[in-house]
Short mmCIF file of C-alpha atoms in Angstrom, two decimals:
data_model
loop_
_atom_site.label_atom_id
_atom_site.label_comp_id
_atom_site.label_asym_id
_atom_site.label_seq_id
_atom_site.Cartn_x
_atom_site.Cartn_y
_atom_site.Cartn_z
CA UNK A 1 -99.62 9.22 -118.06
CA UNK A 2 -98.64 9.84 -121.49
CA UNK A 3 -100.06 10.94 -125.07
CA UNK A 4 -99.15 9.69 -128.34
CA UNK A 5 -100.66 9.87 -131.51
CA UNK A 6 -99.98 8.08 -134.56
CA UNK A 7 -101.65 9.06 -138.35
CA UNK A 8 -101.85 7.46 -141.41
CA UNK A 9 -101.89 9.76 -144.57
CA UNK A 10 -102.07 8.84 -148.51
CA UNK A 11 -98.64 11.06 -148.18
CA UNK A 12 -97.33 9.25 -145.28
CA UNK A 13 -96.76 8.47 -141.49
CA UNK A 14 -96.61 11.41 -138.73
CA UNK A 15 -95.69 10.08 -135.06
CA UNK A 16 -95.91 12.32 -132.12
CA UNK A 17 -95.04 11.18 -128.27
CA UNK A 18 -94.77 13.38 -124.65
CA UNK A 19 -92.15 12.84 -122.41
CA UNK A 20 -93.56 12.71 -119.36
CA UNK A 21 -93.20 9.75 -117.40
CA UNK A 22 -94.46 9.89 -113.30
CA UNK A 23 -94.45 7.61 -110.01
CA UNK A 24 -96.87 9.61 -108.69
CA UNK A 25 -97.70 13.32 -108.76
CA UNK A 26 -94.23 14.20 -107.04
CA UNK A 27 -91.99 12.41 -109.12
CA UNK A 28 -92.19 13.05 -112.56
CA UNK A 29 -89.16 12.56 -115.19
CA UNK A 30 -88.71 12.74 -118.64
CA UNK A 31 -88.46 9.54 -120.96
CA UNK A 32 -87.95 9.24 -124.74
CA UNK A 33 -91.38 7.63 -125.79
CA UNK A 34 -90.76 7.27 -129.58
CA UNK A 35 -88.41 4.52 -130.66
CA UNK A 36 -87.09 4.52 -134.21
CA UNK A 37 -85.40 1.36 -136.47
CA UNK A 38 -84.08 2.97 -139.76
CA UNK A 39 -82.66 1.08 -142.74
CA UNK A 40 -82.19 3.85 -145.52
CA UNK A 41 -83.71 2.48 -148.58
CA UNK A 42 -85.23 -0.76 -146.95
CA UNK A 43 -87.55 0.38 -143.52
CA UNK A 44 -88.45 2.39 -141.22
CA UNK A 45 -90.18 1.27 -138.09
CA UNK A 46 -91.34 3.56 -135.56
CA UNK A 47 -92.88 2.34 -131.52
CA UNK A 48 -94.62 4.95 -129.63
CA UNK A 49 -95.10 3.54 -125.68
CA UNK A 50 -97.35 4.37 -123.14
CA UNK A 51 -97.99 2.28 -119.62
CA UNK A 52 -95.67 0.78 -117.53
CA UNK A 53 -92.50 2.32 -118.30
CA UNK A 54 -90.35 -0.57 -116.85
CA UNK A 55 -92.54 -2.93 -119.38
CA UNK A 56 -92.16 -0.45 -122.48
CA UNK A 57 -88.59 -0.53 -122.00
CA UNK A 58 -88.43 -3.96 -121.79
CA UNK A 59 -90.41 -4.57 -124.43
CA UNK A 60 -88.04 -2.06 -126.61
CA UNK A 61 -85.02 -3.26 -125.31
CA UNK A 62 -85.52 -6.67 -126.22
CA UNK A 63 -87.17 -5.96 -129.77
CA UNK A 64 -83.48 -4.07 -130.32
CA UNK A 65 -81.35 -6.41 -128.63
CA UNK A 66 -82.89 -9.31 -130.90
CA UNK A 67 -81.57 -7.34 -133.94
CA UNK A 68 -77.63 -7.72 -133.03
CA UNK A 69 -78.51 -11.37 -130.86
CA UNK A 70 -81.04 -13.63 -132.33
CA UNK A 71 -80.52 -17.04 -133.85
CA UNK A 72 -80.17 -17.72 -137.45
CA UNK A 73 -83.29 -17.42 -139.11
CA UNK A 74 -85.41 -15.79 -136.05
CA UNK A 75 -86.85 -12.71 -137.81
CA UNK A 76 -85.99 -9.79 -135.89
CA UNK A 77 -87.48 -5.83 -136.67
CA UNK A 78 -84.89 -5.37 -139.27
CA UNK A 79 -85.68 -8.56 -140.90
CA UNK A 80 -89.08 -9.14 -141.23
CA UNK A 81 -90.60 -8.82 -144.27
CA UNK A 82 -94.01 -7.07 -143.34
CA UNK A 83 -95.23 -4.77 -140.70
CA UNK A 84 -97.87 -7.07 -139.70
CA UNK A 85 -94.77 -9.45 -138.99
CA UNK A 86 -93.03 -6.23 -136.92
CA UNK A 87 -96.64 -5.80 -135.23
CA UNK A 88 -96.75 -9.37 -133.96
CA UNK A 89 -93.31 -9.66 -132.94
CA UNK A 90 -93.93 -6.33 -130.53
CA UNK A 91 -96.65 -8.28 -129.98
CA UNK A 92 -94.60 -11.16 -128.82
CA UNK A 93 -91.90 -9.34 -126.80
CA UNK A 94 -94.59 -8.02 -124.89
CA UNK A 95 -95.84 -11.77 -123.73
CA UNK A 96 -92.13 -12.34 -123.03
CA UNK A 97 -91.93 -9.32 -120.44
CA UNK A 98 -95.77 -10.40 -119.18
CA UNK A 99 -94.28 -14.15 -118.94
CA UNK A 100 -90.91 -12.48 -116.86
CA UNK A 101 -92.32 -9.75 -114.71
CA UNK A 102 -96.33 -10.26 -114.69
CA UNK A 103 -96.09 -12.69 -111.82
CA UNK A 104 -94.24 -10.42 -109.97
CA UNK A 105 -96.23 -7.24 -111.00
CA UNK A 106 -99.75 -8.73 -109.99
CA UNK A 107 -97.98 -9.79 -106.30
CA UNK A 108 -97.02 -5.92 -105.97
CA UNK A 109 -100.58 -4.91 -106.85
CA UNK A 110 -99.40 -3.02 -110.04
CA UNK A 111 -100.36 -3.09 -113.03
CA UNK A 112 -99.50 -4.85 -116.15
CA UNK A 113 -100.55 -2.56 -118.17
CA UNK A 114 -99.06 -1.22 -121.92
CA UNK A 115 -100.18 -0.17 -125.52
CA UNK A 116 -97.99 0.54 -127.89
CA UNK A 117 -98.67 2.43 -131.76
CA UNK A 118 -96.25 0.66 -134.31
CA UNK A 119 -95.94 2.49 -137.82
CA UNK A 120 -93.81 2.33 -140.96
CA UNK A 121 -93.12 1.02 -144.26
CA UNK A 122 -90.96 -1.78 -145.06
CA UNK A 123 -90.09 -2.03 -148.77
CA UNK A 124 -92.66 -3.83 -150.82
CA UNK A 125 -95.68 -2.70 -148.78
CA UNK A 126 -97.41 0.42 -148.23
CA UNK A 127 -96.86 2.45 -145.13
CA UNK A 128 -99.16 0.85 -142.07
CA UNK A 129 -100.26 1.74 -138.41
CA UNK A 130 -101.18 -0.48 -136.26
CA UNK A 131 -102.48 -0.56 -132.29
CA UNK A 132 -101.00 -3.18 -129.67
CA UNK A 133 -102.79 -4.13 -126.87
CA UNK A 134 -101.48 -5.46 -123.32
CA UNK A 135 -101.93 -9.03 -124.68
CA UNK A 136 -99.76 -8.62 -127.73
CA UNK A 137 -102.54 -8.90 -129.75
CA UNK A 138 -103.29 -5.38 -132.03
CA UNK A 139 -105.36 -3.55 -134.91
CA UNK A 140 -104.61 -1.92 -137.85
CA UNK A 141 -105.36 1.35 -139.17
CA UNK A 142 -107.89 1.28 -142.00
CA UNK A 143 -109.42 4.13 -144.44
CA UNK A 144 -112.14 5.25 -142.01
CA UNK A 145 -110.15 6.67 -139.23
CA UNK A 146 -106.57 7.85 -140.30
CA UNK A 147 -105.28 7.91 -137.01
CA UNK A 148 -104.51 6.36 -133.31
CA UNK A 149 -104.20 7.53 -129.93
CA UNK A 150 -102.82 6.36 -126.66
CA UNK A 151 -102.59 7.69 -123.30
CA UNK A 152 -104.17 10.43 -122.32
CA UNK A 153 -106.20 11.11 -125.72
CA UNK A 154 -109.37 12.57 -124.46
CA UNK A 155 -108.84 16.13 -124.31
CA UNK A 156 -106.78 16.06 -127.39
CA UNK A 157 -109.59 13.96 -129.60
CA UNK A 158 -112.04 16.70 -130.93
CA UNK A 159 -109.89 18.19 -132.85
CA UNK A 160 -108.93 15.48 -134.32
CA UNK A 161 -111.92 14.24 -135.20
CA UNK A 162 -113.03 17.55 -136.75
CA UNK A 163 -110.30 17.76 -138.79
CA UNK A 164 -108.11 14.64 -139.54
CA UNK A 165 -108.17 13.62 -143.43
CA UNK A 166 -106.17 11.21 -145.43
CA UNK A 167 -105.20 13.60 -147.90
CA UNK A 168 -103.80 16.08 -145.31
CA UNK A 169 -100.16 16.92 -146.01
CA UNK A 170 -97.70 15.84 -143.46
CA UNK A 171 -96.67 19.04 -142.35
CA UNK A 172 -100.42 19.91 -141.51
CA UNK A 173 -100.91 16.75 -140.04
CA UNK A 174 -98.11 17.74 -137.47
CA UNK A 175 -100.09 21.29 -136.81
CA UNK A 176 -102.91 18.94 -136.00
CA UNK A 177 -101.15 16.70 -134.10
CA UNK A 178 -99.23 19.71 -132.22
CA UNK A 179 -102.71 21.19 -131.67
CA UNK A 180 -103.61 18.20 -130.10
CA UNK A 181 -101.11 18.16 -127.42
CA UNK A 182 -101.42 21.35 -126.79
CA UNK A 183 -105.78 20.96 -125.24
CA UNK A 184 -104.00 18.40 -123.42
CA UNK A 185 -100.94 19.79 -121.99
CA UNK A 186 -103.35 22.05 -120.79
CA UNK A 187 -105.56 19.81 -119.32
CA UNK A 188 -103.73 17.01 -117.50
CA UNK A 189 -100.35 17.70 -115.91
CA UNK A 190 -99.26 13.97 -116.51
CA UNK A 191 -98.41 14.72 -120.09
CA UNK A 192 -95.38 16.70 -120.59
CA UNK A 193 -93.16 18.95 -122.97
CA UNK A 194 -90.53 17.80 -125.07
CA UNK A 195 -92.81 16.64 -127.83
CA UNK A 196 -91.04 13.78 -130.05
CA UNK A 197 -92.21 14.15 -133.76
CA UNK A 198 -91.60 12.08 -137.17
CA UNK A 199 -92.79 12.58 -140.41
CA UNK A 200 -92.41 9.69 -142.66
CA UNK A 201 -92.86 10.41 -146.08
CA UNK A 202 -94.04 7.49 -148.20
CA UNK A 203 -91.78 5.63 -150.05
CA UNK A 204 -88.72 7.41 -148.63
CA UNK A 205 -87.48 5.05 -146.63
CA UNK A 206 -85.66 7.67 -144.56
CA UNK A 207 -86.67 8.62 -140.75
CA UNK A 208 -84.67 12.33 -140.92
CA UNK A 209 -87.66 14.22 -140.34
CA UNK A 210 -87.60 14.07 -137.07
CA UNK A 211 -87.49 17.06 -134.30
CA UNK A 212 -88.63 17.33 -130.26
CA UNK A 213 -90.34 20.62 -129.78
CA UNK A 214 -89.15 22.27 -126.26
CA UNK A 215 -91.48 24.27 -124.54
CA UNK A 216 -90.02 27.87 -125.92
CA UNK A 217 -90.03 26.92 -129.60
CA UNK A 218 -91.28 29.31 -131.19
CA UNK A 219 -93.73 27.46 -133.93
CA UNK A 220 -95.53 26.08 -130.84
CA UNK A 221 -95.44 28.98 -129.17
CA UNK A 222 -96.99 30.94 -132.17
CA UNK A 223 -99.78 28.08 -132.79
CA UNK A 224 -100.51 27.41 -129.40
CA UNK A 225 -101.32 31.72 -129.03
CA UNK A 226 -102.75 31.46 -132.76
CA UNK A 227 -105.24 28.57 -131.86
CA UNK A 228 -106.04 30.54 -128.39
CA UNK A 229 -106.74 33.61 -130.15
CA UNK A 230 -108.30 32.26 -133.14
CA UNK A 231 -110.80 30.02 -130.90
CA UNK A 232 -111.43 33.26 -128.79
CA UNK A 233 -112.42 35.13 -131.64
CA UNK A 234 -114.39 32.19 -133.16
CA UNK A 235 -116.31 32.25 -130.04
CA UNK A 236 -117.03 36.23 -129.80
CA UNK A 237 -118.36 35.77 -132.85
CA UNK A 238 -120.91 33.17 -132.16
CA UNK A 239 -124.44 34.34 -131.14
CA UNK A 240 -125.49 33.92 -127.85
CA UNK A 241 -128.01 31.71 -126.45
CA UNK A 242 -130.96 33.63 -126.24
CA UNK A 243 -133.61 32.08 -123.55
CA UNK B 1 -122.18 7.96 -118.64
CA UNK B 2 -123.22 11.55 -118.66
CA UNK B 3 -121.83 15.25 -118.49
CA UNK B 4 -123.37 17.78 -117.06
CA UNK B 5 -121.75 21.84 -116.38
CA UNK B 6 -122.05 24.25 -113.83
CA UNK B 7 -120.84 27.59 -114.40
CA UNK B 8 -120.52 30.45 -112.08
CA UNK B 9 -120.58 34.07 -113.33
CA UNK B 10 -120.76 37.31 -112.08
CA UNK B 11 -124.46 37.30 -112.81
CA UNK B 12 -125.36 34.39 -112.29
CA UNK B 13 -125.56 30.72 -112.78
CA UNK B 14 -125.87 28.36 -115.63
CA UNK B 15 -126.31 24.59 -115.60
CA UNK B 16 -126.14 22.00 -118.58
CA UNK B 17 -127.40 18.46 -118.16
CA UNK B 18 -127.36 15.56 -121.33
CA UNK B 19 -130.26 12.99 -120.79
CA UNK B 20 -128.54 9.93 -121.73
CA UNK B 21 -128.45 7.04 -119.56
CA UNK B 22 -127.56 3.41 -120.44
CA UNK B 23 -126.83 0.09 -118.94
CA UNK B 24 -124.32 -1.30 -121.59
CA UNK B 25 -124.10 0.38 -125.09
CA UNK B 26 -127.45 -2.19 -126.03
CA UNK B 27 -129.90 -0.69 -123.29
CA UNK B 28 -129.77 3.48 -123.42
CA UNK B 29 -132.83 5.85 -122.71
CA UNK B 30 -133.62 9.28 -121.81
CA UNK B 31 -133.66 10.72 -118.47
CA UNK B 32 -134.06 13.76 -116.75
CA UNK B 33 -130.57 14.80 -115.18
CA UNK B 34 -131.46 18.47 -114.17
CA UNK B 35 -133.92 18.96 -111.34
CA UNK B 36 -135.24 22.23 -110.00
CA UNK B 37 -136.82 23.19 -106.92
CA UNK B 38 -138.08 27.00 -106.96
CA UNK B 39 -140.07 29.43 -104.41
CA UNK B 40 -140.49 32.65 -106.51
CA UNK B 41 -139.01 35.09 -104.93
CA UNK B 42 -137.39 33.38 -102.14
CA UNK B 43 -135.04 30.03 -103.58
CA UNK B 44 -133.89 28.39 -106.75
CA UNK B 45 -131.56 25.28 -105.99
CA UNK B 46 -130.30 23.22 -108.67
CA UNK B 47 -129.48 19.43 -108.55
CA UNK B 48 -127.39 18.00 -111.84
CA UNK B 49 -126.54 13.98 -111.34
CA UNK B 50 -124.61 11.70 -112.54
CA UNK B 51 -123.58 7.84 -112.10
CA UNK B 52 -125.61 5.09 -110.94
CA UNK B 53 -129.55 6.23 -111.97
CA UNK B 54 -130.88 4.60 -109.25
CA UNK B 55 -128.84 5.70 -106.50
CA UNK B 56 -129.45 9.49 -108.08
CA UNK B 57 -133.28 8.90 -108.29
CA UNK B 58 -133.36 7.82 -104.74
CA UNK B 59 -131.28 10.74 -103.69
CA UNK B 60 -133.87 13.00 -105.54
CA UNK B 61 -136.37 11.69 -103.90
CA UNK B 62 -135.55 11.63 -100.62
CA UNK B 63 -134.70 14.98 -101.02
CA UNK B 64 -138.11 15.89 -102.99
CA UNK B 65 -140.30 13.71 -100.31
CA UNK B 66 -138.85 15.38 -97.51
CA UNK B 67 -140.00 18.77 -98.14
CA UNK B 68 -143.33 17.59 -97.55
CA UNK B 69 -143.10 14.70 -94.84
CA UNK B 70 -140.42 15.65 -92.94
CA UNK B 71 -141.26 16.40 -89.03
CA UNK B 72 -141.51 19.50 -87.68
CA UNK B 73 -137.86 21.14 -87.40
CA UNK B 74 -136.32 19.44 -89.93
CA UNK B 75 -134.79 21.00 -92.81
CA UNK B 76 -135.33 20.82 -95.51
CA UNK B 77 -134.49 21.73 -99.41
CA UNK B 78 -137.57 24.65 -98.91
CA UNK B 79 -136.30 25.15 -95.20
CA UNK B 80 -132.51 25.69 -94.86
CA UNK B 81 -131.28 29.17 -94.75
CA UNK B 82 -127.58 29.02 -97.01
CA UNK B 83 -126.86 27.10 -99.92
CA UNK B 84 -124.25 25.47 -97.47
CA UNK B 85 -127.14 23.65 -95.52
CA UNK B 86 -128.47 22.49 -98.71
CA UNK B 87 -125.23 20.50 -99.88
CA UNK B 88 -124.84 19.06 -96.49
CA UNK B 89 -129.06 17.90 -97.27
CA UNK B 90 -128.09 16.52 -100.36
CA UNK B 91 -124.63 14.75 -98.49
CA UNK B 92 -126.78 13.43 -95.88
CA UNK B 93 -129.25 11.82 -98.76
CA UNK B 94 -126.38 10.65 -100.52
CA UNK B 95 -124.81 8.46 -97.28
CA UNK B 96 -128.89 7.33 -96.54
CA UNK B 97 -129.08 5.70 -99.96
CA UNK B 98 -126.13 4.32 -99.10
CA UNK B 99 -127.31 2.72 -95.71
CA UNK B 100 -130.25 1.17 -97.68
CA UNK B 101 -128.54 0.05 -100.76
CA UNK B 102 -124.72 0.09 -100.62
CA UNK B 103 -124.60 -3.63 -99.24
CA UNK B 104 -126.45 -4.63 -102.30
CA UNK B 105 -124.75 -3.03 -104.46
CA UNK B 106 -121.60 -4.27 -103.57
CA UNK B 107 -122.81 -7.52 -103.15
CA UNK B 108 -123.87 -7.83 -106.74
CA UNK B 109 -120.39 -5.96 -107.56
CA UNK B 110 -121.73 -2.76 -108.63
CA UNK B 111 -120.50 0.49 -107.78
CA UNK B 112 -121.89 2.87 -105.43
CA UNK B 113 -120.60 5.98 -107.51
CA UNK B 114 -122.40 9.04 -107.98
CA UNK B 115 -121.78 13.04 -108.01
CA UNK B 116 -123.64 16.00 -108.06
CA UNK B 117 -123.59 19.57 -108.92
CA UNK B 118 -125.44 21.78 -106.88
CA UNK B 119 -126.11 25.62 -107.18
CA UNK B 120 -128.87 28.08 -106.31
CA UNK B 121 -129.13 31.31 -104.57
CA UNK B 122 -131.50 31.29 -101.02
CA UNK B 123 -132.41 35.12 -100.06
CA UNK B 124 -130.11 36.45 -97.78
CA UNK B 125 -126.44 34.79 -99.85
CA UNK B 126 -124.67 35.32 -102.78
CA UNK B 127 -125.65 32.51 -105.73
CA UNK B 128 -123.35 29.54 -104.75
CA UNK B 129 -121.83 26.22 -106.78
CA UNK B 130 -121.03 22.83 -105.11
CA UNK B 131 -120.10 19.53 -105.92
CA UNK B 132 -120.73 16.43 -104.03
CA UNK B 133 -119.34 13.26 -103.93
CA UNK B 134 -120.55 9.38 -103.32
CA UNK B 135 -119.07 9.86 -100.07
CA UNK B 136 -121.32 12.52 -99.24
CA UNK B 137 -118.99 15.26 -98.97
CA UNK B 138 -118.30 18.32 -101.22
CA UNK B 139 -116.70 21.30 -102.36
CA UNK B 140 -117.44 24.84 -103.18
CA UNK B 141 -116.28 26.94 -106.27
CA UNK B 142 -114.26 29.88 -105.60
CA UNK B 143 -112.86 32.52 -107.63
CA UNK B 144 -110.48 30.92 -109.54
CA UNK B 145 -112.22 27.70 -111.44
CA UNK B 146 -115.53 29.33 -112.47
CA UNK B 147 -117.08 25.79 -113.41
CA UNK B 148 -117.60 22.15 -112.27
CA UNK B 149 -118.10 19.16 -114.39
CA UNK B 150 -119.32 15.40 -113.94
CA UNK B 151 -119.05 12.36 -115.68
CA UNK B 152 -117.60 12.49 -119.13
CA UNK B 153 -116.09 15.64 -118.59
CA UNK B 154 -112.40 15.76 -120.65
CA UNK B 155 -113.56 16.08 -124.56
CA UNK B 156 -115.23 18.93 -123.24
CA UNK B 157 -112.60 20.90 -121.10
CA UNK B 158 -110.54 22.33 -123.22
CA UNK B 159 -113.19 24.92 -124.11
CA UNK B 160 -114.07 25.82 -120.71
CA UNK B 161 -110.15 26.73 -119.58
CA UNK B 162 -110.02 28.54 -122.96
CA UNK B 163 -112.93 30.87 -122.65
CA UNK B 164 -114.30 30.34 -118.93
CA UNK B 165 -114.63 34.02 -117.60
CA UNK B 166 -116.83 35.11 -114.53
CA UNK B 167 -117.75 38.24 -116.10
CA UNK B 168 -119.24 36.97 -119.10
CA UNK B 169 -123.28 36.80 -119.93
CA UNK B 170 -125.59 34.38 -119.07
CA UNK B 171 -126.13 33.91 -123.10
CA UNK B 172 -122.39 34.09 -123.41
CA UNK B 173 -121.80 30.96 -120.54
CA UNK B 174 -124.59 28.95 -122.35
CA UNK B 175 -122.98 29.09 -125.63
CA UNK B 176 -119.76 27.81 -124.22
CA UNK B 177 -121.53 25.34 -122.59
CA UNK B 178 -123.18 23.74 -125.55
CA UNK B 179 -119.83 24.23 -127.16
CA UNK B 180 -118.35 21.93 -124.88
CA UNK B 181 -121.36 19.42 -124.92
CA UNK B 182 -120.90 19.49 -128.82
CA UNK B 183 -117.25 18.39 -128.67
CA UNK B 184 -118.17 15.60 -125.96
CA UNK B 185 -121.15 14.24 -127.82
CA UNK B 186 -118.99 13.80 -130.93
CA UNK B 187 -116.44 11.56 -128.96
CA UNK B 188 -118.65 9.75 -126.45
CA UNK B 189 -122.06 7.95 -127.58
CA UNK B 190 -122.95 7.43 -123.95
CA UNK B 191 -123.25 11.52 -123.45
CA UNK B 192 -126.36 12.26 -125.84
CA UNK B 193 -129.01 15.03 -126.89
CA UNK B 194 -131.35 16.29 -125.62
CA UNK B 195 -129.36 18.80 -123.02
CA UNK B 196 -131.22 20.75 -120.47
CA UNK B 197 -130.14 24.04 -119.44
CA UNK B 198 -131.20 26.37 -116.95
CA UNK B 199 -129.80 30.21 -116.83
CA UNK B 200 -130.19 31.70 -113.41
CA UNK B 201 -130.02 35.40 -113.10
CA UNK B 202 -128.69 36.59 -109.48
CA UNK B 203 -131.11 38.01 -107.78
CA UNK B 204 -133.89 36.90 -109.63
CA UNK B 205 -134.92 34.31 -107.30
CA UNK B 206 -136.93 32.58 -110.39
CA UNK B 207 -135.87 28.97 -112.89
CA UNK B 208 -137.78 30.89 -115.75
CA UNK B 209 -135.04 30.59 -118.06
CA UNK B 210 -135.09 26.65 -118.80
CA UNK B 211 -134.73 25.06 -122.01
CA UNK B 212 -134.50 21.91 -123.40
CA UNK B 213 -132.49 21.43 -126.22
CA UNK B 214 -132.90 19.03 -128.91
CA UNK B 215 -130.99 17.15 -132.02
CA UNK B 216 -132.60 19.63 -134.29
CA UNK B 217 -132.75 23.00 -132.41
CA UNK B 218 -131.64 25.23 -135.02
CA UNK B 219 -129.51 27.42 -132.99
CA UNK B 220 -127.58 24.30 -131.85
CA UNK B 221 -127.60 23.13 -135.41
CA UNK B 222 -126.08 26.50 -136.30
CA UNK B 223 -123.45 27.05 -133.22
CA UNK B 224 -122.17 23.19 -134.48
CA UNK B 225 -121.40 24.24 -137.57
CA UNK B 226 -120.47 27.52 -137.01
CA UNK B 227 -118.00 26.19 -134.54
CA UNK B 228 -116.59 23.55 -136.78
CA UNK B 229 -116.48 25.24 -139.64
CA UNK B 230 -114.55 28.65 -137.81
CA UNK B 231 -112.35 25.71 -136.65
CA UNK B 232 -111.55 24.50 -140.12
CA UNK B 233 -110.40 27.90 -141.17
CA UNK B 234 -108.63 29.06 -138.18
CA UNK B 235 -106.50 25.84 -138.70
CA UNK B 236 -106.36 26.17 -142.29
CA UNK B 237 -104.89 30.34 -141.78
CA UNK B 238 -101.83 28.55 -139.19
CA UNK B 239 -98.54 27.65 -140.66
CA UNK B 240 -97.72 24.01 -141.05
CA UNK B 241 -94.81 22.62 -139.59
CA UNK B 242 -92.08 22.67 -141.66
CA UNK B 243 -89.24 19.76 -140.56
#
């Protein structure tokens, strides 16, 4: 399994992604799941991947192998001139991998099965999030609900939904996110520490703010006790039911 | 779907059901999901259900309809002697519903997919938890897990690792409880309101302490935003993460 999560804010983009990748229970490894294409000043585009990992690599390698290798005037990730142009040409690879391996997938009784969260900002545009879909088709993020989840995002959802807002800064957005991961981490062994994070500030065009949390840093470590505590107390403090 | 909690404490038991059933998001009702079957003094057994509502309503009755037509030196829910007997009763229902109706079922590709949470005390034994599968088999809850769920049963998790303890109160349990049915109803629309709840005392031998709650309870109303709003704060007090 994996988690991912990827929110839009009026200040910008934060992108979060496990590590954890498994054949099974008994063989577990860990995998970058957060794929970055930077031009300072002109883009950033970020993938998070969860599914099949041979597909999501795929998928990545040939969306970055197009950059150096595609004809004249086939737009690649670092050409295109929107993100809904980067979203359908993820969109695309992914029928090229189905079109490749699918075949051979459905004969072995596995799965093709992927979704992907694309964000960024390419100059000229707004920063945008969008959802892809095993068919290559995908959403986009509107005003109502400011972010995305795939994976594993059950256990991580509520909060979330209790307390994601637009106008959130991006460094609380990442105590959400981290808060996230953390009722999951807890709660399904198939997602798995390193945590990949970016935060994209709006027209910066710049993908430096990026970190992976190990298990012993200590700002996790202190929020994941905080939130523990905090929700302990929170709880103490409640009244009982009284039947 | 549904959710429904078992919890059990050093003083008891406590069971949560929702009463939300639907075929497809366009057809949902309300249904009784927490059945009771008392002899003052002697035997309170608890049934919570979930999956397919006709496979659980035949289970329930079977179960119900034996206790009064059953021949001579069979037993019974009213009869059996441990808490034991009484899952292997509700196991045996299970695989007779499936006799009758799995070929259907399958036929007309639906699933034969239900599980149950039983718990009760019978003079003579400790209180006891159980689950029980569509295959008519089950497990018992030992020391370390105090709790069992069904059906939609990851937006609500989280809270029960966090704050799960077997020497907490009754009063204490059900609070946690609806905590956990308040995260879960906010993510899922096919969990819904009202909830029943039952606290057993140990010992008591009695189901006095039912309750059903609904939308507008006022002591739900209050733990919900109690809960979200000591949430808000206790995020709003952390650090944000500074990149």
């Amino acid at each position: 399994m994996t988690y991912c999560v990827g929110l839009k804010l009026d200040r910008g983009l934060v992108f979060a992604a496990d590590t954890r990748t498994n054949a099974g229970l008994d063989n577990i490894a860990t995998f970058k799941k957060l794929h970055v294409w930077e031009e300072r000043g002109d883009r950033v585009i970020t993938l998070l991947s969860a599914g099949n990992l041979a597909v999501t690599q795929a998928v990545i390698s040939i969306l970055s192998e197009h950059i150096n290798t595609a004809p004249e005037g086939r737009p690649t990730l670092m050409s295109v001139d929107t993100m809904f142009q980067a979203a359908r040409l993820v969109g695309s690879a992914v029928r090229e991998v189905r079109a490749i391996d699918g075949e051979a997938l459905n004969a072995n009784a596995d799965n093709f099965f992927v979704t992907f969260i694309l964000g960024g900002q390419i100059k000229g545009e707004e920063p945008r999030l969008f959802q892809i879909y095993s068919a290559g088709n995908f959403i986009e993020v509107g005003q109502d609900t400011p972010f995305l989840q795939i994976g594993e995002h059950k256990y991580g959802k509520p909060i979330l939904d209790r307390v994601a807002r637009p106008d959130m800064r991006l460094g609380e957005g990442a105590k959400m996110i981290l808060l996230s991961f953390d009722s999951t981490l807890r709660s399904n062994l198939s997602v798995g520490m390193p945590i990949d994070l970016l935060l994209y500030n709006k027209d910066s065009f710049s993908a430096e703010r990026q970190l992976r949390i190990q298990q012993d840093d200590p700002y996790f470590q202190k929020l994941s006790k905080g939130w523990s505590d905090a929700l302990r107390d929170a709880f103490t403090d409640m009244d009982p039911l009284d039947v």
